[in-house]
Coordinates of C-alpha atoms and ligand atoms in Angstrom, one line a residue:
M1 CA -22.8 22.7 15.4
S2 CA -26.3 20.6 15.2
S3 CA -25.5 17.7 14.6
T4 CA -21.9 17.0 15.4
K5 CA -20.6 17.0 19.3
K6 CA -17.5 18.1 20.8
N7 CA -14.4 15.9 20.5
N8 CA -12.0 18.3 22.5
N9 CA -12.1 15.5 25.3
T10 CA -8.1 14.1 25.4
K11 CA -9.2 10.7 27.4
G12 CA -9.4 8.4 25.1
H13 CA -10.4 8.9 20.8
P14 CA -13.0 10.8 19.1
K15 CA -16.1 8.1 18.3
G16 CA -14.8 9.9 14.5
L17 CA -11.6 7.7 14.5
Y18 CA -14.2 4.4 15.2
L19 CA -15.9 5.4 12.2
L20 CA -12.9 5.3 10.6
F21 CA -11.9 3.0 11.4
V22 CA -14.8 0.5 10.4
T23 CA -15.1 2.3 6.8
E24 CA -11.7 0.9 6.5
M25 CA -11.7 -2.2 7.5
W26 CA -14.7 -3.0 5.1
E27 CA -12.4 -1.4 2.3
R28 CA -9.7 -3.4 3.1
F29 CA -11.6 -6.8 3.7
S30 CA -12.5 -5.7 0.2
Y31 CA -9.3 -5.0 -0.6
Y32 CA -7.5 -8.5 0.4
G33 CA -10.5 -10.5 0.3
M34 CA -10.3 -10.2 -3.7
R35 CA -6.3 -9.8 -3.7
A36 CA -5.8 -12.8 -1.8
L37 CA -7.6 -14.8 -4.5
F38 CA -6.8 -12.6 -7.6
M39 CA -3.3 -14.5 -8.1
L40 CA -5.1 -17.9 -8.0
Y41 CA -7.9 -17.0 -9.6
M42 CA -5.1 -15.5 -13.1
V43 CA -3.1 -18.5 -13.0
Q44 CA -5.8 -21.7 -12.1
A45 CA -8.7 -19.9 -13.6
L46 CA -7.8 -18.1 -16.3
L47 CA -4.4 -20.3 -17.4
F48 CA -2.5 -17.4 -17.2
D49 CA 1.6 -18.7 -16.7
K50 CA 2.4 -17.2 -13.6
E51 CA 5.5 -14.6 -15.2
L52 CA 2.3 -13.1 -16.9
A53 CA 0.0 -13.5 -13.6
S54 CA 2.7 -11.6 -11.6
Q55 CA 2.8 -8.9 -14.1
V56 CA -0.8 -8.1 -13.9
Y57 CA -0.3 -8.5 -10.0
G58 CA 1.9 -6.4 -9.4
S59 CA 1.0 -3.5 -12.2
Y60 CA -2.2 -3.8 -10.5
T61 CA -0.7 -3.1 -7.2
G62 CA 0.8 -0.8 -8.3
L63 CA -1.9 1.5 -10.1
V64 CA -4.3 0.8 -7.0
Y65 CA -1.4 3.3 -4.8
L66 CA -0.6 5.5 -8.0
T67 CA -4.3 7.3 -8.4
P68 CA -4.3 7.9 -4.7
L69 CA -2.4 11.3 -6.2
I70 CA -5.7 11.8 -8.1
G71 CA -8.2 12.1 -5.4
G72 CA -5.7 13.4 -3.3
Y73 CA -5.7 16.3 -5.4
I74 CA -9.4 16.5 -6.3
A75 CA -10.5 16.2 -3.0
D76 CA -7.7 19.4 -1.7
K77 CA -9.1 21.7 -4.4
Y78 CA -13.0 20.6 -5.6
W79 CA -14.6 17.8 -3.4
G80 CA -13.0 17.2 0.0
N81 CA -12.5 14.0 1.9
R82 CA -16.0 13.0 2.6
R83 CA -17.3 13.1 -0.9
S84 CA -14.2 11.5 -2.1
I85 CA -14.8 8.3 0.1
V86 CA -17.8 7.7 -0.8
V87 CA -17.2 8.4 -3.9
G88 CA -13.7 6.1 -4.2
A89 CA -16.2 3.4 -2.6
L90 CA -19.0 3.1 -4.9
I91 CA -16.9 2.5 -7.6
M92 CA -14.7 -0.1 -5.8
A93 CA -18.7 -1.9 -4.9
V94 CA -18.9 -1.6 -8.8
G95 CA -14.7 -2.8 -9.6
Q96 CA -15.2 -5.9 -7.7
F97 CA -18.9 -6.6 -9.4
L98 CA -17.2 -7.0 -12.5
L99 CA -14.8 -9.4 -10.7
F100 CA -17.6 -11.6 -9.1
L101 CA -18.8 -11.4 -13.3
S102 CA -15.9 -12.5 -14.7
A103 CA -15.8 -15.3 -12.4
C104 CA -19.1 -16.6 -13.3
Y105 CA -18.2 -16.8 -16.6
F106 CA -14.8 -18.2 -16.4
H107 CA -14.9 -21.0 -19.1
Q108 CA -15.8 -18.2 -22.1
V109 CA -11.7 -16.5 -21.3
D110 CA -12.0 -13.6 -23.6
M111 CA -15.2 -11.9 -21.7
A112 CA -13.5 -13.6 -18.6
K113 CA -10.8 -11.5 -19.2
W114 CA -12.3 -8.6 -20.3
L115 CA -14.7 -8.2 -17.5
M116 CA -11.8 -8.7 -14.7
F117 CA -9.9 -6.1 -16.6
C118 CA -12.9 -3.4 -15.8
G119 CA -12.8 -4.5 -12.8
L120 CA -9.1 -4.0 -12.2
G121 CA -9.5 0.0 -13.7
L122 CA -12.3 0.4 -11.6
L123 CA -10.6 -0.6 -7.9
I124 CA -8.1 1.4 -9.8
L125 CA -9.7 4.9 -10.4
G126 CA -11.9 4.0 -6.4
N127 CA -8.9 3.6 -4.3
G128 CA -7.6 6.9 -5.7
F129 CA -10.5 8.4 -4.3
F130 CA -10.9 6.1 -1.3
K131 CA -7.5 6.0 0.3
P132 CA -5.7 8.7 1.1
N133 CA -8.6 10.8 1.9
I134 CA -9.7 8.4 4.4
S135 CA -6.1 8.5 5.6
T136 CA -6.1 12.4 5.6
M137 CA -9.5 12.3 7.6
V138 CA -7.5 10.4 10.7
G139 CA -5.3 13.5 11.3
R140 CA -8.3 15.8 10.8
L141 CA -9.8 14.5 14.4
Y142 CA -7.5 16.5 16.4
S143 CA -5.7 19.6 17.1
D144 CA -2.6 20.1 15.6
E145 CA -1.2 20.2 18.6
D146 CA -2.5 17.1 20.3
K147 CA 0.1 14.3 20.9
R148 CA -2.4 11.3 20.3
K149 CA -2.3 11.3 16.8
D150 CA 0.7 8.8 16.6
S151 CA -1.5 6.2 18.4
A152 CA -4.9 7.0 16.1
F153 CA -3.3 5.7 13.5
T154 CA -2.1 2.8 15.3
I155 CA -5.4 2.7 15.7
F156 CA -6.3 3.2 12.3
Y157 CA -4.1 1.1 11.5
M158 CA -5.5 -2.0 13.8
G159 CA -8.5 -1.6 11.4
V160 CA -6.9 -1.8 8.1
N161 CA -5.6 -5.4 9.6
V162 CA -8.8 -6.4 11.0
G163 CA -10.0 -5.9 7.5
S164 CA -7.2 -8.1 5.8
T165 CA -7.3 -10.7 8.5
L166 CA -10.8 -11.2 7.7
A167 CA -10.9 -11.6 4.1
P168 CA -8.3 -14.1 3.1
L169 CA -9.6 -16.3 6.1
I170 CA -13.7 -15.0 4.4
C171 CA -12.9 -14.7 1.0
G172 CA -10.2 -18.0 1.3
L173 CA -12.6 -20.3 2.6
I174 CA -15.3 -19.8 0.1
G175 CA -13.5 -19.0 -3.1
N176 CA -10.2 -21.4 -2.6
T177 CA -11.7 -23.9 -2.4
G178 CA -9.4 -26.4 -5.2
H179 CA -11.9 -25.8 -7.8
P180 CA -12.4 -22.8 -10.3
E181 CA -16.0 -22.0 -10.6
D182 CA -16.1 -21.2 -6.9
F183 CA -13.5 -18.2 -6.6
K184 CA -16.2 -16.0 -7.9
W185 CA -17.9 -16.1 -4.4
G186 CA -15.2 -14.8 -3.2
F187 CA -15.2 -11.7 -5.3
L188 CA -19.2 -11.3 -4.6
A189 CA -17.9 -10.9 -0.9
S190 CA -16.0 -8.1 -1.5
C191 CA -18.0 -6.5 -2.6
I192 CA -20.4 -7.2 -0.2
G193 CA -17.9 -5.8 2.4
M194 CA -17.4 -2.6 -0.2
I195 CA -21.0 -2.0 0.0
L196 CA -21.2 -2.4 3.9
G197 CA -18.3 0.0 4.4
A198 CA -19.9 3.1 2.4
V199 CA -23.0 2.5 3.7
I200 CA -21.6 2.8 7.4
F201 CA -20.0 6.1 6.5
Q202 CA -22.4 7.7 4.8
I203 CA -24.9 7.4 7.6
F204 CA -22.5 8.2 10.3
K205 CA -20.5 10.8 9.0
N206 CA -22.4 13.9 9.6
K207 CA -22.6 12.7 13.8
Y208 CA -19.3 12.1 14.0
I209 CA -16.6 13.6 12.1
C210 CA -15.3 16.6 13.3
D211 CA -12.9 18.9 14.7
P212 CA -12.7 19.0 18.1
E213 CA -14.7 21.8 18.3
G214 CA -17.4 20.2 17.0
N215 CA -17.0 21.6 13.6
P216 CA -17.3 18.5 10.1
V217 CA -14.5 18.4 8.7
G218 CA -13.7 16.2 5.6
T219 CA -16.3 18.7 3.9
A220 CA -15.9 20.5 -0.1
P221 CA -12.7 23.3 1.1
E222 CA -15.0 26.8 1.2
K223 CA -14.5 28.8 -2.5
K224 CA -13.7 32.2 -4.1
T225 CA -11.3 32.8 -0.5
D226 CA -8.6 35.7 -1.3
D227 CA -6.2 32.5 -1.4
D228 CA -8.4 31.5 -4.3
I229 CA -8.1 34.6 -6.1
K230 CA -4.4 34.6 -5.4
K231 CA -4.2 31.1 -6.6
N232 CA -6.8 32.4 -9.5
K233 CA -3.5 34.4 -10.7
D234 CA -1.4 31.6 -10.2
G235 CA -3.3 29.5 -12.7
G236 CA -1.6 30.4 -15.3
T237 CA 1.8 29.4 -14.1
F238 CA 0.1 26.7 -12.4
S239 CA -1.0 25.6 -15.8
A240 CA 2.1 26.4 -17.9
R241 CA 3.6 24.0 -14.8
G242 CA 0.8 21.3 -15.3
I243 CA 2.0 20.9 -19.3
T244 CA 5.4 20.7 -18.6
A245 CA 5.0 17.5 -16.2
I246 CA 2.7 16.2 -18.0
V247 CA 5.5 16.1 -20.9
A248 CA 7.9 15.4 -18.8
T249 CA 6.1 12.2 -17.8
V250 CA 5.2 11.0 -21.3
V251 CA 9.0 11.2 -22.3
L252 CA 10.6 9.5 -19.1
T253 CA 8.0 6.8 -20.1
L254 CA 8.9 6.1 -23.0
V255 CA 12.9 6.6 -21.9
F256 CA 11.7 3.7 -19.5
S257 CA 9.9 1.4 -22.0
V258 CA 12.8 1.4 -23.8
N259 CA 14.7 -1.9 -24.1
W260 CA 18.2 -0.9 -23.8
D261 CA 19.5 -4.3 -22.7
W262 CA 18.1 -5.0 -26.8
I263 CA 19.9 -1.8 -27.7
A264 CA 22.8 -2.8 -26.2
G265 CA 23.2 -6.1 -27.7
N266 CA 22.3 -8.1 -24.4
E267 CA 21.2 -10.7 -24.5
D268 CA 20.6 -11.9 -21.4
M269 CA 17.2 -10.8 -20.2
S270 CA 16.0 -12.9 -18.5
G271 CA 13.8 -12.4 -14.8
G272 CA 12.7 -8.9 -15.8
H273 CA 14.1 -5.0 -15.7
I274 CA 13.7 -2.2 -13.2
F275 CA 14.3 0.7 -15.0
S276 CA 15.0 -0.3 -18.6
G277 CA 12.8 -2.3 -20.8
A278 CA 10.2 -2.2 -18.3
D279 CA 6.6 -2.6 -19.5
W280 CA 4.1 0.6 -20.0
I281 CA 3.0 0.6 -17.1
G282 CA 5.6 0.0 -14.2
S283 CA 7.4 3.4 -16.7
L284 CA 4.0 5.3 -16.3
I285 CA 4.9 4.6 -12.2
Y286 CA 8.8 5.3 -12.4
A287 CA 7.7 8.0 -14.6
T288 CA 4.9 9.7 -12.2
V289 CA 6.9 8.8 -8.9
I290 CA 9.7 10.8 -10.4
V291 CA 7.9 13.7 -11.6
M292 CA 4.5 14.3 -9.6
P293 CA 6.1 14.7 -6.5
V294 CA 8.9 17.6 -8.3
L295 CA 5.8 19.1 -9.0
I296 CA 4.1 19.8 -6.3
I297 CA 7.2 20.6 -4.2
T298 CA 7.7 23.8 -6.9
D299 CA 4.8 24.9 -5.5
H300 CA 5.0 28.6 -5.5
S301 CA 2.6 29.2 -2.8
L302 CA 4.3 27.1 -0.3
D303 CA 7.5 28.7 2.0
R304 CA 11.0 27.7 2.4
N305 CA 9.6 25.6 6.2
E306 CA 7.0 23.8 4.3
K307 CA 9.0 22.7 1.2
I308 CA 12.1 21.6 4.2
K309 CA 8.4 19.0 5.5
I310 CA 7.9 18.2 2.3
G311 CA 11.7 17.2 1.2
I312 CA 11.5 15.7 3.4
I313 CA 8.5 13.2 3.3
Y314 CA 10.1 12.9 0.2
V315 CA 13.2 11.3 1.4
I316 CA 11.3 8.7 3.3
A317 CA 9.0 8.2 1.3
F318 CA 11.8 7.0 -1.3
F319 CA 13.3 4.1 1.2
V320 CA 9.7 3.2 2.0
I321 CA 10.1 2.2 -1.3
F322 CA 12.5 -0.9 -0.6
F323 CA 10.3 -2.2 2.4
W324 CA 6.8 -2.6 0.5
A325 CA 8.7 -4.1 -2.6
A326 CA 10.1 -6.9 -0.3
Y327 CA 7.0 -6.4 2.1
E328 CA 4.2 -7.0 -0.9
Q329 CA 5.9 -11.0 -2.1
A330 CA 3.3 -11.9 0.5
G331 CA 0.6 -12.0 -2.4
A332 CA 2.8 -12.2 -5.1
S333 CA 5.9 -15.1 -4.8
L334 CA 5.5 -15.9 -1.2
T335 CA 1.6 -17.1 -2.2
F336 CA 3.6 -19.4 -4.3
F337 CA 6.1 -20.8 -1.9
A338 CA 2.8 -21.7 0.6
D339 CA 0.9 -23.2 -2.1
E340 CA 4.4 -25.6 -3.4
Q341 CA 6.8 -25.4 -1.1
T342 CA 5.2 -25.3 2.5
N343 CA 4.0 -27.8 4.2
R344 CA 0.3 -27.0 5.3
N345 CA -0.9 -30.4 6.2
I346 CA -1.9 -29.7 10.4
G347 CA -3.1 -32.8 11.4
G348 CA -4.9 -34.3 8.4
W349 CA -6.2 -30.6 7.4
E350 CA -5.0 -28.9 4.6
M351 CA -4.2 -25.4 5.1
P352 CA -5.3 -23.4 2.1
A353 CA -2.5 -21.5 0.8
A354 CA -4.4 -18.6 1.0
Y355 CA -4.8 -18.4 4.9
F356 CA -1.2 -17.5 4.6
Q357 CA -2.3 -14.0 4.2
S358 CA -4.2 -13.2 7.7
F359 CA -1.4 -14.4 9.8
N360 CA 0.5 -10.7 8.9
P361 CA -2.9 -8.8 9.9
V362 CA -3.6 -11.6 12.9
M363 CA -0.1 -11.0 14.8
L364 CA 0.0 -7.1 13.6
V365 CA -3.8 -6.4 15.2
M366 CA -2.0 -8.6 18.3
L367 CA 0.7 -6.7 18.9
A368 CA 0.1 -3.1 17.8
P369 CA -1.0 -2.5 21.4
I370 CA 2.3 -4.2 22.9
F371 CA 4.1 -1.5 20.2
A372 CA 2.5 1.1 21.4
A373 CA 3.1 0.9 25.7
L374 CA 6.1 -0.7 24.3
W375 CA 6.7 3.7 23.2
S376 CA 5.5 4.8 25.6
F377 CA 7.3 3.1 28.1
M378 CA 10.1 4.1 25.6
G379 CA 9.0 7.7 25.4
R380 CA 9.0 7.4 29.6
N381 CA 12.4 6.8 30.2
G382 CA 13.8 9.3 27.0
I383 CA 14.9 5.7 24.7
E384 CA 11.8 6.1 21.9
P385 CA 13.6 6.0 19.0
S386 CA 13.3 9.1 16.4
S387 CA 10.3 8.4 13.8
V388 CA 12.5 8.5 11.4
K389 CA 14.7 5.6 13.1
K390 CA 11.3 3.6 13.5
Q391 CA 11.3 3.4 9.5
A392 CA 15.2 2.6 9.1
I393 CA 14.7 -0.4 12.7
G394 CA 11.4 -1.4 10.2
L395 CA 13.3 -2.1 7.0
F396 CA 16.2 -3.5 9.0
L397 CA 13.4 -5.9 10.2
L398 CA 11.9 -6.6 6.5
A399 CA 15.6 -7.7 5.9
M400 CA 16.2 -9.8 8.9
G401 CA 12.6 -11.9 8.5
Y402 CA 14.0 -12.9 5.0
L403 CA 17.2 -13.8 6.6
F404 CA 15.4 -15.9 8.9
I405 CA 13.2 -18.1 5.8
A406 CA 16.7 -18.3 3.4
F407 CA 17.4 -20.3 6.2
G408 CA 14.8 -22.2 5.8
V409 CA 15.0 -23.3 2.6
K410 CA 19.1 -23.7 2.4
D411 CA 19.8 -26.7 1.3
V412 CA 16.5 -27.7 0.4
E413 CA 15.5 -29.8 -2.8
P414 CA 13.3 -28.4 -5.2
G415 CA 9.9 -29.8 -4.6
V416 CA 10.1 -30.4 -1.3
K417 CA 8.3 -29.1 1.4
V418 CA 9.3 -27.3 4.1
S419 CA 8.1 -26.4 7.5
M420 CA 5.0 -23.9 8.0
I421 CA 7.6 -22.8 10.7
W422 CA 9.7 -20.8 8.3
L423 CA 6.5 -18.5 6.5
T424 CA 5.3 -17.7 10.1
G425 CA 8.9 -16.3 11.1
L426 CA 9.2 -14.5 8.7
Y427 CA 5.9 -13.0 8.9
L428 CA 6.3 -12.1 12.3
I429 CA 9.1 -10.5 12.2
H430 CA 7.9 -8.7 9.1
T431 CA 4.9 -7.7 11.3
M432 CA 7.3 -6.2 13.5
G433 CA 9.9 -4.5 10.9
E434 CA 5.2 -2.7 9.7
L435 CA 4.5 -1.6 12.7
C436 CA 7.4 0.3 13.2
L437 CA 6.9 1.8 9.6
A438 CA 3.4 1.7 8.7
P439 CA 1.1 3.8 10.7
I440 CA 4.4 6.3 12.8
G441 CA 4.4 6.8 8.7
L442 CA 1.2 7.9 8.0
S443 CA 0.9 10.3 11.5
L444 CA 4.5 12.1 10.3
V445 CA 3.3 12.7 6.5
Y446 CA -0.2 14.3 8.2
K447 CA 1.7 16.5 10.6
L448 CA 4.5 16.9 8.3
S449 CA 2.5 18.4 5.2
P450 CA 0.5 21.9 5.0
A451 CA -3.0 21.0 5.5
R452 CA -3.9 22.6 2.3
F453 CA -2.0 19.8 0.8
S454 CA -2.3 17.0 3.2
S455 CA -4.5 14.2 1.1
L456 CA -2.3 15.2 -2.0
L457 CA 0.9 14.2 0.3
M458 CA -0.9 11.2 1.2
G459 CA -1.3 10.7 -2.4
V460 CA 2.6 11.0 -3.0
W461 CA 3.2 8.8 0.2
Y462 CA 0.8 6.1 -1.6
L463 CA 2.8 6.9 -4.4
S464 CA 6.3 5.0 -2.8
T465 CA 3.9 2.1 -2.2
S466 CA 3.1 2.0 -6.1
A467 CA 6.1 2.1 -7.4
A468 CA 6.7 -0.4 -4.8
N469 CA 4.0 -3.2 -6.0
K470 CA 5.6 -2.7 -8.8
M471 CA 8.5 -3.4 -8.3
A472 CA 7.7 -6.3 -6.1
G473 CA 5.1 -7.8 -9.0
M474 CA 8.4 -7.4 -11.4
L475 CA 10.9 -9.2 -8.1
S476 CA 8.2 -11.7 -7.9
G477 CA 9.7 -13.1 -11.2
Y478 CA 12.3 -13.9 -10.2
Y479 CA 11.0 -16.5 -8.7
P480 CA 13.0 -19.8 -9.3
E481 CA 10.8 -22.1 -11.9
G482 CA 11.8 -25.5 -13.4
G483 CA 15.5 -25.3 -12.5
A484 CA 15.6 -22.0 -15.1
V485 CA 18.8 -19.4 -14.3
K486 CA 17.9 -15.6 -13.7
S487 CA 19.6 -12.8 -13.1
F488 CA 19.2 -9.6 -11.5
L489 CA 21.6 -6.8 -12.6
G490 CA 23.7 -9.1 -12.2
Y491 CA 23.1 -11.4 -9.2
K492 CA 22.1 -14.8 -10.1
V493 CA 19.1 -16.8 -8.9
E494 CA 19.3 -20.4 -9.1
N495 CA 17.0 -21.4 -6.2
L496 CA 14.6 -19.9 -3.3
Y497 CA 18.0 -19.3 -0.7
D498 CA 18.7 -16.8 -3.5
F499 CA 15.7 -15.3 -3.8
F500 CA 15.1 -14.9 -0.8
L501 CA 18.5 -13.1 -0.1
L502 CA 17.8 -11.0 -3.0
F503 CA 15.8 -8.9 -0.5
V504 CA 17.5 -9.6 2.7
F505 CA 20.4 -6.8 0.8
M506 CA 18.1 -5.1 -0.4
S507 CA 16.2 -3.7 2.6
G508 CA 19.6 -4.4 4.5
T509 CA 21.0 -1.4 2.4
A510 CA 18.2 0.7 2.3
A511 CA 18.0 0.4 6.6
I512 CA 21.9 1.4 7.4
V513 CA 21.9 4.1 5.4
L514 CA 18.5 5.4 5.8
F515 CA 19.7 4.7 9.7
L516 CA 22.9 7.0 9.3
L517 CA 20.2 10.1 7.5
S518 CA 18.0 9.9 10.5
G519 CA 19.4 12.4 12.7
K520 CA 20.2 15.0 10.3
L521 CA 16.2 14.3 9.0
Q522 CA 15.3 14.5 12.2
K523 CA 16.4 18.0 13.2
L524 CA 15.8 19.8 10.2
M525 CA 12.4 18.7 11.0
H526 CA 12.3 20.4 14.0
D527 CA 14.3 23.4 13.4
N528 CA 11.8 23.8 10.5
Ligands
LIG601 N1 -1.3 -2.7 4.7 C1 -1.4 -1.6 4.7 C2 -3.0 -1.4 4.2 O1 -3.5 -1.2 3.3 C3 -0.6 -1.3 3.4 C4 -0.2 0.3 3.2 C5 0.5 0.6 2.1 O2 0.6 2.0 2.7 N2 1.4 0.2 1.7 O3 -3.1 -0.2 4.3

């Protein structure tokens, strides 16, 4: 414990939390800054149509959350959290730089596209190393019994949202000017943000990232312990299981890619698909989401209690898919809505559509302390909802946000712009839902995971965001355009009202079912 100090003072929080806060803040600045411009860049500079742009957007945001599985696995087994975070940050910085170059040459569409897809590839890879590992590190700063974890994850989640607040403001201001040649400045700002995060983490990590005893955490796992020898014995079995898993993933990907509608002779294929005839990336994501959790939970080194706890993570993660699929419309269909259907005129000044993406994080940063106080007030009075119920409340609030905006657009003629109140109200209600669900979910996953699998399981948790983001891109394709009627599993989307109600039904149903299951899940959690 040469350069580190003990952090077992239970007042306040260890300094390491604030280092993780700042690092994650810059990384999210970079992610959301690019994301605020990405759709608009594809449509306005590269002249993609909205359906194609939605597909690319959905695939990117889906894959970004698929790779944490790989990053989590490599960290738990070989690199540890620290190294994974630094490697991930540097890869993402290069990815953002390629997007900057793409936007510099957007007139040469072929080259710009090529640079853009290479940049996206690096962002996807880098995020895989970064995201699960920084989240797990938060939990590692505390002892197992420490009750401050929920509040630590809430503070960390505020860091996420400080970055997400600044990103669209800064990148939107310099990148979304109405002139396609300015997109590059927004991407460059994202690149600089990522470099700053990496440098700050690298400089201070040895000093502040330690456990309550002052020992460094997040370093590479030790080699050649008895445990390793046992795992080596299992190694053969794991490879056989690993190969089976890969084969199963490939087969399922193929099955999901088959266009069953076409085989069945169904002519109505408007609006995209969920499981049948999905594009390759969507199919791969859905296949991975099914196969990988099975591979992990059948690992021989897990005992029964550990398996039950991991099973609980899976059940909650499944419901959480419906939260993020509806919530993530923020960067997709809700950006179109802000751009085309919302009156953004404030006293003669036309607010850029990208600014709407700051509403949610600003509200989150403001509301987080209120929610933290509310939970502790309820806790003191014995009325605090369980962690699982909080997830269900989050889903319910999401449905309410869409119900609110559905009323706002009911009977409005296409092309007529509505007041900003509707989108603002939706974001306010969604933010409250997010506070019930997201930080509590991270804390729950950390607490339920066996330590040797914690980053990998964080990767599994992000798999639900992966599936959700892919679904969000697909659902955004139902955004009504030019009077065309699109059909989603028999539900006809003719106008914005129908479109928003789709999300009310989806997240409302998920909320009710999870609420009904919550007692049972909570009991299983405590009994094991
Ligand atoms: N806003 C959160 C973040 O960027 C969302 C994470 C998630 O799981 N979808 O970290």
